[in-house]
Coordinates of C-alpha atoms in Angstrom, one line a residue:
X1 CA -71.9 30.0 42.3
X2 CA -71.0 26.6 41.6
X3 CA -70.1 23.8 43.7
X4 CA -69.9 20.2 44.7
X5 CA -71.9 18.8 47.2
X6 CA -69.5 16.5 49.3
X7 CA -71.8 15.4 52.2
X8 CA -75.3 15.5 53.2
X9 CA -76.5 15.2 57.3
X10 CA -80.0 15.2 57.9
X11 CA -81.6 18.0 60.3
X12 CA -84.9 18.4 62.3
X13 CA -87.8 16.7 60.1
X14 CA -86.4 16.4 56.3
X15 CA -84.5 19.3 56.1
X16 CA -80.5 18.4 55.3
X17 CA -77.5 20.2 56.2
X18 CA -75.3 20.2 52.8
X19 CA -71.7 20.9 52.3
X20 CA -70.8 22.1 49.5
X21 CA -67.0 22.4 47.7
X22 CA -66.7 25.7 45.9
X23 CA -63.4 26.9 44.0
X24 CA -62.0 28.5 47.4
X25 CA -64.5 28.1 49.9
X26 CA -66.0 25.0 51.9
X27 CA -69.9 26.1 52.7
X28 CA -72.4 24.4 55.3
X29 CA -75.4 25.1 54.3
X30 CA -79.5 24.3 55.0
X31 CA -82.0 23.4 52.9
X32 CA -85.4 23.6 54.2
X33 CA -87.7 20.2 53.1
X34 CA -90.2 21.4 50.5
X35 CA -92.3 20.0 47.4
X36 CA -90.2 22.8 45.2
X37 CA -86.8 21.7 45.6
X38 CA -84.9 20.2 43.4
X39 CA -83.6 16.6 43.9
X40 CA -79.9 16.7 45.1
X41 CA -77.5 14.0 46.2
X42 CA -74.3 13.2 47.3
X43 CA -71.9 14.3 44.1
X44 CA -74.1 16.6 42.4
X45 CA -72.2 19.2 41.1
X46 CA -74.7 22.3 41.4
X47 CA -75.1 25.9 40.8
X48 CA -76.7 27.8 43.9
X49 CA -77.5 30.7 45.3
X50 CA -76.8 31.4 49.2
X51 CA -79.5 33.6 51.0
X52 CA -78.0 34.8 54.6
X53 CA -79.7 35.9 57.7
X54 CA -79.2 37.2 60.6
X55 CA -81.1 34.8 62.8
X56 CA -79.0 31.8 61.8
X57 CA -75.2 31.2 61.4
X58 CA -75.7 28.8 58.4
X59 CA -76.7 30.1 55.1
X60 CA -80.0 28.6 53.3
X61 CA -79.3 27.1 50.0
X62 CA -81.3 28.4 47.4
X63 CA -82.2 28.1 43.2
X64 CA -80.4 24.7 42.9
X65 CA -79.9 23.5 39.6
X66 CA -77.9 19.8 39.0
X67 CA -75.1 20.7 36.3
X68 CA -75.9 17.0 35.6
X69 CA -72.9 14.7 33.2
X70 CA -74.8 12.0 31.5
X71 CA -72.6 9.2 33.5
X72 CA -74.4 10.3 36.6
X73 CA -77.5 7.8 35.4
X74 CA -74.8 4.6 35.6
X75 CA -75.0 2.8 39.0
X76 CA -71.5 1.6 39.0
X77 CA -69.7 5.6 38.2
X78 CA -72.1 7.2 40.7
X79 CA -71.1 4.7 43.5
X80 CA -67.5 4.9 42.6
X81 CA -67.7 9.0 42.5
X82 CA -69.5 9.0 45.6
X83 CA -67.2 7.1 47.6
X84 CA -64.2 9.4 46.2
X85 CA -66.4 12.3 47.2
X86 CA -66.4 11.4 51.2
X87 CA -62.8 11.2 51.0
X88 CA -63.1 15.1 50.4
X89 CA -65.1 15.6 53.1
X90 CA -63.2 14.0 55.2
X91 CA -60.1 15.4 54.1
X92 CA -60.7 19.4 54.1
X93 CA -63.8 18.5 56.9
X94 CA -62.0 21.1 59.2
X95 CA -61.4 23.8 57.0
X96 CA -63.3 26.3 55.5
X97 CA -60.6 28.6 53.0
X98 CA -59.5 26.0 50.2
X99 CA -57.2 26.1 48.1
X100 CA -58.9 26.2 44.2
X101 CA -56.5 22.7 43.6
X102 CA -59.2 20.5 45.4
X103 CA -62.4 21.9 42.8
X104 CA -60.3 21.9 40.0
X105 CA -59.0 18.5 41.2
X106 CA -62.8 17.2 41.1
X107 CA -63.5 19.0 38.3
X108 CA -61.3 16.8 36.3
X109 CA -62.0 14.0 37.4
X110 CA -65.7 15.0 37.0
X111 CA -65.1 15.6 33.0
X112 CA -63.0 12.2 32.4
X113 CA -65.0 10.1 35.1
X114 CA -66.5 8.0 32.3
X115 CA -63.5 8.0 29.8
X116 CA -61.6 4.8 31.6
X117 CA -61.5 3.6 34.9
X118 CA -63.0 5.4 37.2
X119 CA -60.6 3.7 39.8
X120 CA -57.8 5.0 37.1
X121 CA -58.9 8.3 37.2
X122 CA -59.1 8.8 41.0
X123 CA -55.6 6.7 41.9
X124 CA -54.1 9.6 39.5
X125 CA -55.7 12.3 40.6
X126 CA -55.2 11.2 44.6
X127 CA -50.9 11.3 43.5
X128 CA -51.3 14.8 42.4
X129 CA -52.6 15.6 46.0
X130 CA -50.2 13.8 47.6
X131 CA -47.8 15.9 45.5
X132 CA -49.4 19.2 46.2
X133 CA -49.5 18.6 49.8
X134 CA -45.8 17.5 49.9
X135 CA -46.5 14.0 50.7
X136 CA -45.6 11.9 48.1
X137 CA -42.6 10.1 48.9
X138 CA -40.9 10.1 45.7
X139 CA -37.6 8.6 47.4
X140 CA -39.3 5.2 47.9
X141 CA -38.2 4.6 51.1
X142 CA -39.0 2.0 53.3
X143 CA -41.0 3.4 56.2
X144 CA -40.3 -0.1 58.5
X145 CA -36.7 -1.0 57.5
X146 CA -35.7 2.5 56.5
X147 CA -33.7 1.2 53.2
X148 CA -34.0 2.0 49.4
X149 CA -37.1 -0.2 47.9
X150 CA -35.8 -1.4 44.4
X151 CA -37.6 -4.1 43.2
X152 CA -41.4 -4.4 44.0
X153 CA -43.0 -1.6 46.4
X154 CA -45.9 -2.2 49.1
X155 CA -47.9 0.7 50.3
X156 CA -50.0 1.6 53.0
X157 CA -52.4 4.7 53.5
X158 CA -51.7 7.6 52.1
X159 CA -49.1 5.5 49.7
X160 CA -46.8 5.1 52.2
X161 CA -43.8 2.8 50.7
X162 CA -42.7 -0.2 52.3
X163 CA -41.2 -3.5 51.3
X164 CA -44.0 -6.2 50.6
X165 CA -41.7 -8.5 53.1
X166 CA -41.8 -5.5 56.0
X167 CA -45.6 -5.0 55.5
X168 CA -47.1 -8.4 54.7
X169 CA -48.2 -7.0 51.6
X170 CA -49.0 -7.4 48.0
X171 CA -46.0 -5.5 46.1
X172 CA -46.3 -4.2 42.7
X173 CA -43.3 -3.6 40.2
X174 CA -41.1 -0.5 41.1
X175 CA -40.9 0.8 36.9
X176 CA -45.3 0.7 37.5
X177 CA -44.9 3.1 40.6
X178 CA -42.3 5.1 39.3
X179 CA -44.5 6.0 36.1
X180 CA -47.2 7.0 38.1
X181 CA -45.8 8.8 40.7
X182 CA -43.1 10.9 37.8
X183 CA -46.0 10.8 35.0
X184 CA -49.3 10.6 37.3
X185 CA -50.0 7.6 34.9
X186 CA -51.2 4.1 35.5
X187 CA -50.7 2.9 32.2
X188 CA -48.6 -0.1 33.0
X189 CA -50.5 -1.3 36.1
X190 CA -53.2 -3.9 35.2
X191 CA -56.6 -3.7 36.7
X192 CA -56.4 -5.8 39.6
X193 CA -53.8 -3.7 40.8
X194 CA -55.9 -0.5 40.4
X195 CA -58.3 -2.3 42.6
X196 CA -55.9 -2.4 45.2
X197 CA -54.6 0.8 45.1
X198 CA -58.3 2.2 45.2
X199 CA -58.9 0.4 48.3
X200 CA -55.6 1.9 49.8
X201 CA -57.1 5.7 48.6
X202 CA -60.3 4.6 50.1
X203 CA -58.5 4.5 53.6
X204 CA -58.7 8.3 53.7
X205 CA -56.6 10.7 51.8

């Protein structure tokens, strides 16, 4: 099987409970500490094997091998993809059945992580989840004032839209939003407005 690992808790001594994100499935799994094992961290994605037994609810994880990308080696990606990856966990943390759009969701990302952006990459992907999960609010709305936004739009976790002037936010130009909320597309939003959005997505999906 193949997965992503999207948290790591350590156990009794140094063995580590690992969740892992599968294409339908969300496993908790232990791996025992041992000289043998191969080095994993947060955002591997891996190929495993799961060994089950009847003394323990929890499935040891077994013949791991790191299906590594060669951006995994730069500091600055592996933070970024790391921090994206706890925003899975904590968004599917209490379900186990998953829908396949969350792996293949990572899995693109994963492939064009080093391409542009990385903050690019995930503020697109996070609108198609707000789209699959019927929260996107296309209508642009004003949460506060309930009235049409049609000049420059604020947001606030989970890209909820809001005048700048009801929020006390920075607002960014309505044409930008529309684009990548229609196209998924941040081509006409510069970087420092990236940054913001990312630290809106970091809020929690």
């Amino acid at each position: 099987m193949q997965g992503y690992i999207i948290n790591i808790n350590k156990a009794r001594d140094e063995d580590l409970i690992i969740t892992i994100l599968s294409p339908e499935h969300k496993y908790t799994t232990y791996r025992f500490y041992g000289a043998r094992h191969s080095t994993i961290n947060l955002g591997y994605k891996i190929d495993f094997e799961l060994e089950h037994s009847s003394k323990s609810t929890i499935p040891k994880l077994r013949n791991i091998l790191h299906l590594a990308s060669k951006w995994n080696i730069q500091r600055e990606h592996m933070f970024l993809w790391q921090q994206y990856i706890r925003l899975f966990y904590a968004h599917l943390k209490d379900i186990d059945e998953i829908d396949p759009f969350y792996f293949n969701m990572l899995e693109k990302s994963h492939e064009i992580w080093h391409q542009q952006n990385p903050k690019r990459v995930a503020v697109e992907a996070y609108i198609s989840l707000l789209e699959f999960e019927g929260r996107l609010h296309h209508d642009l709305i004003c949460f506060q004032c309930e009235r049409v936004i049609q000049d420059h739009v604020a947001f606030l976790r989970a890209f909820l839209p809001a005048h700048p002037g009801c929020v006390y936010k920075t607002g960014y130009p309505i044409a930008s939003i529309v684009e990548l909320f229609e196209n998924k597309s941040t081509l006409f939003l510069d970087d420092n407005e990236i940054d913001n959005l990312w630290q809106i997505l970091c809020e929690g999906f």
